[in-house]
Amino acid sequence: MAKRDFVVAVVGATGAVGEKMRKYLEERSFPVKELRLLASKRSAGQTLPFRGEEIVIQEATPEAFEGVDIALFSAGGSVSKQLAPEAAKRGAVVIDNSSAFRMDENVPLVVPEVNRHVLPTHKGIIANPNCSTIQMVVALKPLYDRYGIERVIVSTYQAVSGAGAKAVEDLYQQTEAFIKGEKVEPKILPVGILPKKTQIAFNAIPQIDVGQENGYTFEEMKMVMETKKILEDEQVGVTATCVRLPIVQGHSESVYVELASEYNLEEVRALLADSPGLIVQDDITNQVYPTPLETANTPDTYVGRIRRDLTHPNGLNLWVVSDNLLKGAATNAIQIAEALVEDEIVK
Ligand code: NAP
Ligand code: 3JM
């Protein structure tokens, strides 16, 4: 139980993730004394509801963090780079959803079920991993602890909401235009800042975030680097292919894991079913498996299609599904805040 209530700021309050943060702070009864909703100048003066009251959105400036205990950032990397140190300087603990600080050695990268023990090492900023990494490590951690992991080959099936509220609007517009036989004019995807656009309606786009010199996208390299950091093991091999699909909410992943030792499939199923934050839905003969549509708006990670690789004694295939805006972003961030309070790291 918290000994007091906290001043909490949400930066990017008008965005897809910020909206879920506000709702989830209310639903989980986080001990909020004052909620400060921050966004760009464009939104300043508008209001959003919280616990039955309308809160006026303020422009995110360094001064807006005076008196803030916990600052949840979800306004993109450049806003985090500019303002997270300002918030920390004023005494706030920052939980940052962007990729700006994730690989910084002074910044813990945390999924509470997996590596809560690193939270006390923070120096003012804590990073929330990428959505695709979070759900994968929730499923990998119990396997890593029991058998060790040699390598992981992952392909993702990612929802459009991962690219923000405007990308979702664009998916609806494209879909409507396509069905009416009108010209489809993609505006955002694959990457907002790149000039060339690709239709997402009725399509699959094998690019999430910018391309790299090594042929991978930044999203794919986030999965590689963040997984090693969270498992605290540079020897775990990870290779990823990240694909955007015309799904609104919920990322899915086909995860192939080569364990470091032989395993018993029933033991694996029991291990996963007993793990915090994981729900096993796995019975192919009765058509039981998680889908993003059916698990959206729930905070857990789901695993199904648990089966042996018939060509390798230590190979295991999994299908992992979670809501990218919840466990992939807002829920994980607020679970970090809850752990900070529970463990009296923020007092
Ligand atoms: P979004 O729907 O596009 O929302 C962006 C938010 O940022 C809006 O509230 C916007 O406010 C605000 N913003 C933009 N420029 C700003 C500025 N200069 N100062 C202050 N606020 C500003 O995006 P989203 O999907 O919610 O994602 C937001 C960020 O969260 C992403 O860019 C990413 O870094 C991170 N994210 C992380 C994960 C994860 O896996 N952990 C998942 C998704 C997103 P206005 O409405 O005023 O423009
Ligand atoms: C998810 O800096 C930006 O414009 C945000 C890009 C972005 C990120 C990121 O790199 O922070 C969009 C969506 C993420 C993420 O979680 O890595």
Short mmCIF file of C-alpha atoms and ligand atoms in Angstrom, two decimals:
data_model
loop_
_atom_site.label_atom_id
_atom_site.label_comp_id
_atom_site.label_asym_id
_atom_site.label_seq_id
_atom_site.Cartn_x
_atom_site.Cartn_y
_atom_site.Cartn_z
CA MET A 1 0.00 0.00 0.00
CA ALA A 2 1.26 3.45 -0.92
CA LYS A 3 1.96 5.70 2.04
CA ARG A 4 0.88 8.77 0.06
CA ASP A 5 -0.60 9.89 -3.26
CA PHE A 6 1.55 11.09 -6.15
CA VAL A 7 1.65 13.87 -8.73
CA VAL A 8 1.68 12.03 -12.06
CA ALA A 9 2.32 13.58 -15.49
CA VAL A 10 1.39 11.96 -18.79
CA VAL A 11 3.40 13.42 -21.69
CA GLY A 12 1.66 12.71 -25.01
CA ALA A 13 -1.72 12.57 -23.26
CA THR A 14 -3.68 13.03 -26.51
CA GLY A 15 -1.97 10.12 -28.28
CA ALA A 16 -2.93 6.45 -28.71
CA VAL A 17 -0.71 5.36 -25.79
CA GLY A 18 -1.42 8.44 -23.63
CA GLU A 19 -5.16 7.77 -23.81
CA LYS A 20 -4.66 4.23 -22.48
CA MET A 21 -2.37 5.54 -19.71
CA ARG A 22 -5.05 7.94 -18.48
CA LYS A 23 -7.71 5.22 -18.55
CA TYR A 24 -5.49 2.64 -16.89
CA LEU A 25 -4.37 5.01 -14.09
CA GLU A 26 -8.06 5.41 -13.31
CA GLU A 27 -9.00 1.71 -13.65
CA ARG A 28 -6.11 0.40 -11.55
CA SER A 29 -6.72 3.05 -8.86
CA PHE A 30 -3.11 4.20 -8.95
CA PRO A 31 -2.60 6.60 -5.98
CA VAL A 32 -2.83 9.84 -8.01
CA LYS A 33 -3.02 13.12 -6.09
CA GLU A 34 -2.86 15.24 -9.24
CA LEU A 35 -2.78 14.19 -12.91
CA ARG A 36 -0.98 16.58 -15.24
CA LEU A 37 -1.86 16.01 -18.90
CA LEU A 38 0.85 17.32 -21.22
CA ALA A 39 1.03 17.41 -25.02
CA SER A 40 2.15 19.77 -27.77
CA LYS A 41 1.17 23.42 -28.00
CA ARG A 42 -1.53 22.36 -30.49
CA SER A 43 -3.54 20.59 -27.76
CA ALA A 44 -2.94 23.03 -24.89
CA GLY A 45 -6.24 24.31 -23.48
CA GLN A 46 -8.31 21.30 -24.58
CA THR A 47 -9.64 19.02 -21.84
CA LEU A 48 -9.74 15.27 -21.18
CA PRO A 49 -11.68 13.43 -18.46
CA PHE A 50 -10.09 11.74 -15.42
CA ARG A 51 -12.09 10.33 -12.48
CA GLY A 52 -15.15 12.31 -13.50
CA GLU A 53 -13.33 15.64 -13.84
CA GLU A 54 -12.18 17.51 -16.94
CA ILE A 55 -8.43 18.17 -16.87
CA VAL A 56 -6.98 20.97 -18.99
CA ILE A 57 -4.09 19.84 -21.20
CA GLN A 58 -0.91 21.88 -20.81
CA GLU A 59 1.99 22.32 -23.18
CA ALA A 60 4.91 20.07 -22.23
CA THR A 61 7.67 22.46 -21.11
CA PRO A 62 10.51 21.95 -18.60
CA GLU A 63 8.59 24.01 -16.01
CA ALA A 64 5.50 21.80 -16.34
CA PHE A 65 7.41 19.11 -14.38
CA GLU A 66 7.82 21.19 -11.19
CA GLY A 67 6.43 19.08 -8.34
CA VAL A 68 5.86 15.95 -10.46
CA ASP A 69 6.70 12.61 -8.76
CA ILE A 70 6.23 10.24 -11.71
CA ALA A 71 6.31 11.28 -15.39
CA LEU A 72 5.02 8.84 -18.01
CA PHE A 73 6.44 9.84 -21.40
CA SER A 74 4.81 8.77 -24.65
CA ALA A 75 5.35 11.54 -27.20
CA GLY A 76 8.16 10.13 -29.35
CA GLY A 77 11.92 10.00 -29.03
CA SER A 78 12.76 13.65 -29.67
CA VAL A 79 10.34 14.92 -26.98
CA SER A 80 11.79 12.36 -24.54
CA LYS A 81 15.37 13.36 -25.34
CA GLN A 82 14.54 17.00 -24.77
CA LEU A 83 12.22 16.83 -21.74
CA ALA A 84 12.92 13.59 -19.82
CA PRO A 85 16.21 14.95 -18.38
CA GLU A 86 14.37 18.19 -17.47
CA ALA A 87 11.70 16.20 -15.60
CA ALA A 88 14.35 14.06 -13.85
CA LYS A 89 16.31 17.20 -12.92
CA ARG A 90 13.19 18.49 -11.15
CA GLY A 91 12.92 15.31 -9.07
CA ALA A 92 10.47 13.24 -11.13
CA VAL A 93 11.08 9.59 -11.92
CA VAL A 94 10.56 9.29 -15.68
CA ILE A 95 9.11 6.14 -17.25
CA ASP A 96 9.85 6.60 -20.94
CA ASN A 97 8.02 4.73 -23.69
CA SER A 98 10.27 5.79 -26.55
CA SER A 99 13.47 4.20 -27.83
CA ALA A 100 15.49 7.30 -26.81
CA PHE A 101 17.17 5.85 -23.69
CA ARG A 102 16.54 2.10 -23.86
CA MET A 103 20.10 1.09 -24.65
CA ASP A 104 21.70 3.66 -22.31
CA GLU A 105 23.67 1.73 -19.69
CA ASN A 106 22.49 4.11 -16.96
CA VAL A 107 18.84 3.44 -17.76
CA PRO A 108 17.12 0.25 -16.59
CA LEU A 109 14.92 -1.35 -19.30
CA VAL A 110 12.11 -3.02 -17.43
CA VAL A 111 9.30 -5.54 -17.79
CA PRO A 112 8.24 -6.02 -14.15
CA GLU A 113 7.49 -9.78 -14.42
CA VAL A 114 10.92 -10.34 -15.95
CA ASN A 115 13.50 -8.00 -14.38
CA ARG A 116 11.91 -5.89 -11.67
CA HIS A 117 15.13 -6.31 -9.66
CA VAL A 118 16.94 -3.70 -11.80
CA LEU A 119 14.52 -0.87 -10.88
CA PRO A 120 16.55 0.39 -7.88
CA THR A 121 19.50 1.14 -10.20
CA HIS A 122 17.62 3.99 -11.92
CA LYS A 123 19.09 7.49 -11.99
CA GLY A 124 15.87 9.33 -12.81
CA ILE A 125 14.91 7.65 -16.09
CA ILE A 126 13.50 4.13 -16.57
CA ALA A 127 12.78 2.84 -20.08
CA ASN A 128 9.77 0.84 -21.20
CA PRO A 129 10.84 -1.62 -23.91
CA ASN A 130 9.40 -1.75 -27.42
CA CYS A 131 5.94 -3.35 -27.61
CA SER A 132 7.17 -6.35 -29.64
CA THR A 133 10.02 -6.99 -27.20
CA ILE A 134 7.80 -6.82 -24.11
CA GLN A 135 5.40 -9.60 -25.08
CA MET A 136 8.21 -11.80 -26.37
CA VAL A 137 10.33 -11.59 -23.19
CA VAL A 138 7.29 -12.29 -21.00
CA ALA A 139 7.01 -15.64 -22.84
CA LEU A 140 10.78 -16.29 -23.06
CA LYS A 141 11.72 -15.59 -19.43
CA PRO A 142 10.35 -18.82 -17.85
CA LEU A 143 11.96 -20.86 -20.64
CA TYR A 144 15.26 -19.01 -20.23
CA ASP A 145 15.32 -19.67 -16.48
CA ARG A 146 14.49 -23.38 -16.82
CA TYR A 147 16.35 -24.48 -19.96
CA GLY A 148 18.55 -21.60 -21.18
CA ILE A 149 18.07 -20.17 -24.68
CA GLU A 150 20.50 -20.54 -27.61
CA ARG A 151 18.60 -18.47 -30.13
CA VAL A 152 15.26 -17.02 -31.13
CA ILE A 153 13.83 -16.50 -34.62
CA VAL A 154 10.80 -14.22 -34.51
CA SER A 155 8.37 -12.91 -37.13
CA THR A 156 5.85 -10.31 -36.03
CA TYR A 157 2.33 -9.47 -37.20
CA GLN A 158 1.93 -5.94 -35.87
CA ALA A 159 -1.12 -3.71 -35.51
CA VAL A 160 -1.41 -0.24 -37.02
CA SER A 161 -2.04 1.46 -33.64
CA GLY A 162 1.66 0.88 -32.91
CA ALA A 163 2.29 3.73 -35.37
CA GLY A 164 -0.02 6.14 -33.53
CA ALA A 165 -3.58 7.45 -33.65
CA LYS A 166 -3.21 9.05 -37.11
CA ALA A 167 -2.11 5.77 -38.66
CA VAL A 168 -5.27 4.06 -37.37
CA GLU A 169 -7.42 6.85 -38.85
CA ASP A 170 -5.58 6.34 -42.13
CA LEU A 171 -6.25 2.56 -42.07
CA TYR A 172 -10.01 3.23 -41.75
CA GLN A 173 -9.90 5.81 -44.58
CA GLN A 174 -7.91 3.53 -46.88
CA THR A 175 -10.23 0.60 -46.17
CA GLU A 176 -13.34 2.65 -46.94
CA ALA A 177 -11.82 4.06 -50.13
CA PHE A 178 -10.72 0.59 -51.28
CA ILE A 179 -14.17 -0.94 -50.68
CA LYS A 180 -15.87 1.92 -52.52
CA GLY A 181 -13.47 1.44 -55.45
CA GLU A 182 -11.98 4.91 -54.89
CA LYS A 183 -8.29 5.84 -55.06
CA VAL A 184 -6.40 4.80 -51.93
CA GLU A 185 -3.98 7.49 -50.76
CA PRO A 186 -1.73 6.24 -47.95
CA LYS A 187 -0.54 9.07 -45.70
CA ILE A 188 1.55 7.60 -42.85
CA LEU A 189 2.92 4.07 -43.18
CA PRO A 190 5.39 2.49 -43.33
CA VAL A 191 7.13 5.32 -41.42
CA GLY A 192 5.67 8.78 -40.74
CA ILE A 193 8.88 10.70 -41.41
CA LEU A 194 9.73 8.96 -44.72
CA PRO A 195 8.30 10.47 -47.92
CA LYS A 196 7.37 7.21 -49.73
CA LYS A 197 4.07 5.71 -48.49
CA THR A 198 2.63 2.21 -48.85
CA GLN A 199 -1.02 1.10 -48.67
CA ILE A 200 -1.77 -0.85 -45.49
CA ALA A 201 -5.44 -1.69 -46.17
CA PHE A 202 -5.59 -5.31 -47.46
CA ASN A 203 -1.80 -5.47 -47.46
CA ALA A 204 1.26 -6.56 -45.41
CA ILE A 205 4.24 -4.20 -45.08
CA PRO A 206 7.61 -5.73 -44.12
CA GLN A 207 8.93 -2.46 -42.72
CA ILE A 208 8.40 -1.03 -39.24
CA ASP A 209 10.54 1.99 -38.36
CA VAL A 210 13.48 3.09 -40.51
CA GLY A 211 15.82 0.82 -42.49
CA GLN A 212 19.40 0.23 -41.31
CA GLU A 213 22.73 -0.28 -43.09
CA ASN A 214 22.67 -3.97 -42.08
CA GLY A 215 19.42 -4.66 -43.98
CA TYR A 216 17.24 -4.85 -40.87
CA THR A 217 14.71 -2.23 -39.75
CA PHE A 218 15.19 -0.34 -36.49
CA GLU A 219 12.14 -2.16 -35.03
CA GLU A 220 13.86 -5.50 -35.74
CA MET A 221 17.11 -4.35 -34.15
CA LYS A 222 15.18 -3.06 -31.10
CA MET A 223 13.93 -6.63 -30.57
CA VAL A 224 17.50 -8.00 -30.86
CA MET A 225 19.20 -5.50 -28.54
CA GLU A 226 16.44 -5.05 -25.97
CA THR A 227 15.92 -8.81 -25.49
CA LYS A 228 19.62 -9.29 -24.64
CA LYS A 229 19.58 -6.35 -22.24
CA ILE A 230 16.42 -7.50 -20.42
CA LEU A 231 17.59 -11.14 -20.13
CA GLU A 232 21.04 -9.84 -19.16
CA ASP A 233 22.63 -12.24 -21.64
CA GLU A 234 24.51 -11.06 -24.74
CA GLN A 235 24.85 -14.70 -25.90
CA VAL A 236 21.16 -15.15 -26.70
CA GLY A 237 20.89 -14.99 -30.49
CA VAL A 238 17.86 -13.09 -31.78
CA THR A 239 16.86 -12.51 -35.40
CA ALA A 240 13.61 -10.72 -36.25
CA THR A 241 11.34 -9.87 -39.19
CA CYS A 242 8.75 -7.23 -38.28
CA VAL A 243 5.64 -6.89 -40.44
CA ARG A 244 2.73 -4.42 -40.25
CA LEU A 245 -0.76 -5.82 -40.96
CA PRO A 246 -4.17 -4.10 -41.26
CA ILE A 247 -5.08 -4.92 -37.65
CA VAL A 248 -6.10 -2.06 -35.32
CA GLN A 249 -4.90 -3.27 -31.91
CA GLY A 250 -2.82 -6.26 -30.77
CA HIS A 251 0.53 -7.59 -31.95
CA SER A 252 1.11 -11.29 -32.72
CA GLU A 253 4.43 -13.10 -33.01
CA SER A 254 5.56 -16.42 -34.36
CA VAL A 255 8.46 -17.21 -32.02
CA TYR A 256 10.86 -20.08 -32.70
CA VAL A 257 13.04 -20.79 -29.66
CA GLU A 258 16.06 -23.06 -29.65
CA LEU A 259 16.52 -23.98 -26.01
CA ALA A 260 19.95 -24.76 -24.55
CA SER A 261 18.80 -28.19 -23.34
CA GLU A 262 16.18 -30.84 -24.16
CA TYR A 263 12.70 -30.25 -22.83
CA ASN A 264 9.41 -31.94 -22.08
CA LEU A 265 6.51 -30.32 -23.94
CA GLU A 266 3.99 -30.79 -21.12
CA GLU A 267 6.46 -29.25 -18.69
CA VAL A 268 6.86 -26.25 -21.01
CA ARG A 269 3.09 -25.82 -21.16
CA ALA A 270 2.82 -25.98 -17.35
CA LEU A 271 5.75 -23.59 -16.91
CA LEU A 272 4.19 -21.00 -19.25
CA ALA A 273 0.73 -21.40 -17.65
CA ASP A 274 2.24 -20.72 -14.20
CA SER A 275 4.15 -17.61 -15.27
CA PRO A 276 3.07 -14.13 -14.19
CA GLY A 277 1.35 -12.11 -16.90
CA LEU A 278 1.04 -15.10 -19.25
CA ILE A 279 -2.14 -16.95 -20.22
CA VAL A 280 -1.92 -20.20 -22.19
CA GLN A 281 -4.65 -20.76 -24.80
CA ASP A 282 -3.48 -23.84 -26.61
CA ASP A 283 -5.57 -26.67 -28.08
CA ILE A 284 -5.39 -26.79 -31.85
CA THR A 285 -7.77 -29.76 -32.14
CA ASN A 286 -10.48 -27.62 -30.54
CA GLN A 287 -9.37 -24.45 -32.38
CA VAL A 288 -8.13 -22.81 -29.18
CA TYR A 289 -5.42 -20.14 -29.67
CA PRO A 290 -5.16 -16.41 -28.97
CA THR A 291 -5.92 -13.82 -31.66
CA PRO A 292 -5.29 -10.06 -31.43
CA LEU A 293 -8.97 -9.20 -31.95
CA GLU A 294 -10.17 -11.45 -29.14
CA THR A 295 -7.50 -10.48 -26.60
CA ALA A 296 -7.41 -6.71 -27.28
CA ASN A 297 -8.03 -4.39 -24.31
CA THR A 298 -6.80 -6.96 -21.78
CA PRO A 299 -3.49 -6.48 -19.92
CA ASP A 300 -1.96 -9.95 -20.29
CA THR A 301 0.22 -11.76 -22.81
CA TYR A 302 -1.23 -14.89 -24.42
CA VAL A 303 0.56 -17.92 -25.78
CA GLY A 304 -0.74 -20.72 -27.97
CA ARG A 305 0.31 -23.12 -30.78
CA ILE A 306 2.96 -24.53 -28.41
CA ARG A 307 4.65 -27.29 -30.38
CA ARG A 308 7.91 -29.09 -31.03
CA ASP A 309 10.17 -28.32 -33.93
CA LEU A 310 10.12 -31.76 -35.57
CA THR A 311 13.62 -31.20 -36.97
CA HIS A 312 15.53 -30.18 -33.81
CA PRO A 313 15.38 -31.78 -30.33
CA ASN A 314 15.58 -28.41 -28.52
CA GLY A 315 13.43 -26.42 -30.95
CA LEU A 316 10.07 -25.01 -29.83
CA ASN A 317 7.44 -22.97 -31.67
CA LEU A 318 5.13 -20.47 -29.94
CA TRP A 319 2.42 -17.99 -31.01
CA VAL A 320 2.50 -14.97 -28.70
CA VAL A 321 -0.21 -12.28 -28.68
CA SER A 322 -0.63 -9.11 -26.61
CA ASP A 323 -2.23 -5.69 -26.82
CA ASN A 324 0.51 -3.35 -28.07
CA LEU A 325 -1.09 -0.27 -26.48
CA LEU A 326 -1.57 -2.01 -23.10
CA LYS A 327 1.13 -4.52 -22.09
CA GLY A 328 3.16 -3.22 -25.06
CA ALA A 329 3.07 0.35 -23.70
CA ALA A 330 0.64 1.87 -21.15
CA THR A 331 0.08 -1.16 -18.90
CA ASN A 332 3.77 -2.01 -18.67
CA ALA A 333 4.60 1.63 -17.87
CA ILE A 334 2.02 1.77 -15.09
CA GLN A 335 3.11 -1.63 -13.76
CA ILE A 336 6.61 -0.12 -13.50
CA ALA A 337 5.13 2.82 -11.57
CA GLU A 338 3.27 0.38 -9.28
CA ALA A 339 6.47 -1.58 -8.65
CA LEU A 340 8.33 1.66 -7.82
CA VAL A 341 5.70 2.48 -5.20
CA GLU A 342 5.40 -1.09 -3.84
CA ASP A 343 9.16 -1.49 -3.50
CA GLU A 344 9.39 2.01 -1.96
CA ILE A 345 11.78 3.19 -4.67
CA VAL A 346 9.48 6.20 -5.06
CA LYS A 347 8.34 7.24 -1.61
P1 NAP B 1 0.45 9.32 -31.28
O1 NAP B 1 -0.91 8.73 -31.20
O2 NAP B 1 0.92 9.86 -32.57
O3 NAP B 1 0.55 10.48 -30.15
C1 NAP B 1 1.66 11.32 -30.03
C2 NAP B 1 1.54 12.17 -28.78
O4 NAP B 1 2.72 12.94 -28.62
C3 NAP B 1 0.38 13.15 -28.81
O5 NAP B 1 -0.17 13.29 -27.52
C4 NAP B 1 1.07 14.45 -29.21
O6 NAP B 1 0.39 15.60 -28.78
C5 NAP B 1 2.37 14.30 -28.45
N1 NAP B 1 3.38 15.21 -28.98
C6 NAP B 1 3.82 15.33 -30.25
N2 NAP B 1 4.75 16.30 -30.34
C7 NAP B 1 4.89 16.80 -29.10
C8 NAP B 1 5.70 17.83 -28.54
N3 NAP B 1 6.55 18.55 -29.28
N4 NAP B 1 5.60 18.08 -27.21
C9 NAP B 1 4.76 17.36 -26.44
N5 NAP B 1 3.96 16.38 -26.92
C10 NAP B 1 4.04 16.11 -28.23
O7 NAP B 1 1.56 8.29 -30.84
P2 NAP B 1 1.47 7.06 -29.81
O8 NAP B 1 1.15 5.83 -30.56
O9 NAP B 1 0.63 7.41 -28.65
O10 NAP B 1 2.98 6.92 -29.42
C11 NAP B 1 3.69 7.94 -28.78
C12 NAP B 1 5.12 7.47 -28.55
O11 NAP B 1 5.12 6.42 -27.60
C13 NAP B 1 5.80 6.90 -29.77
O12 NAP B 1 6.33 7.90 -30.57
C14 NAP B 1 6.80 5.97 -29.18
O13 NAP B 1 7.99 6.64 -28.87
C15 NAP B 1 6.11 5.51 -27.95
N6 NAP B 1 5.49 4.20 -28.14
C16 NAP B 1 6.02 3.21 -27.48
C17 NAP B 1 5.50 1.96 -27.59
C18 NAP B 1 6.18 0.86 -26.88
O14 NAP B 1 6.22 -0.18 -27.43
N7 NAP B 1 6.69 1.02 -25.72
C19 NAP B 1 4.42 1.71 -28.38
C20 NAP B 1 3.85 2.75 -29.06
C21 NAP B 1 4.41 4.00 -28.92
P3 NAP B 1 -0.52 16.48 -29.80
O15 NAP B 1 -1.83 15.76 -29.90
O16 NAP B 1 -0.62 17.79 -29.11
O17 NAP B 1 0.21 16.55 -31.10
C1 3JM B 2 7.05 2.90 -31.30
O1 3JM B 2 10.58 9.06 -32.15
C2 3JM B 2 9.51 8.79 -32.68
O2 3JM B 2 8.98 9.48 -33.54
C3 3JM B 2 8.77 7.56 -32.20
C4 3JM B 2 9.03 6.32 -32.99
C5 3JM B 2 8.35 5.14 -32.34
C6 3JM B 2 8.98 4.35 -31.38
C7 3JM B 2 10.33 4.75 -30.85
O3 3JM B 2 11.34 4.51 -31.51
O4 3JM B 2 10.33 5.30 -29.76
C8 3JM B 2 7.05 4.81 -32.74
C9 3JM B 2 6.41 3.71 -32.21
C10 3JM B 2 8.34 3.22 -30.88
C11 3JM B 2 9.01 2.33 -29.91
O5 3JM B 2 8.34 1.89 -28.97
O6 3JM B 2 10.18 2.00 -30.07
#
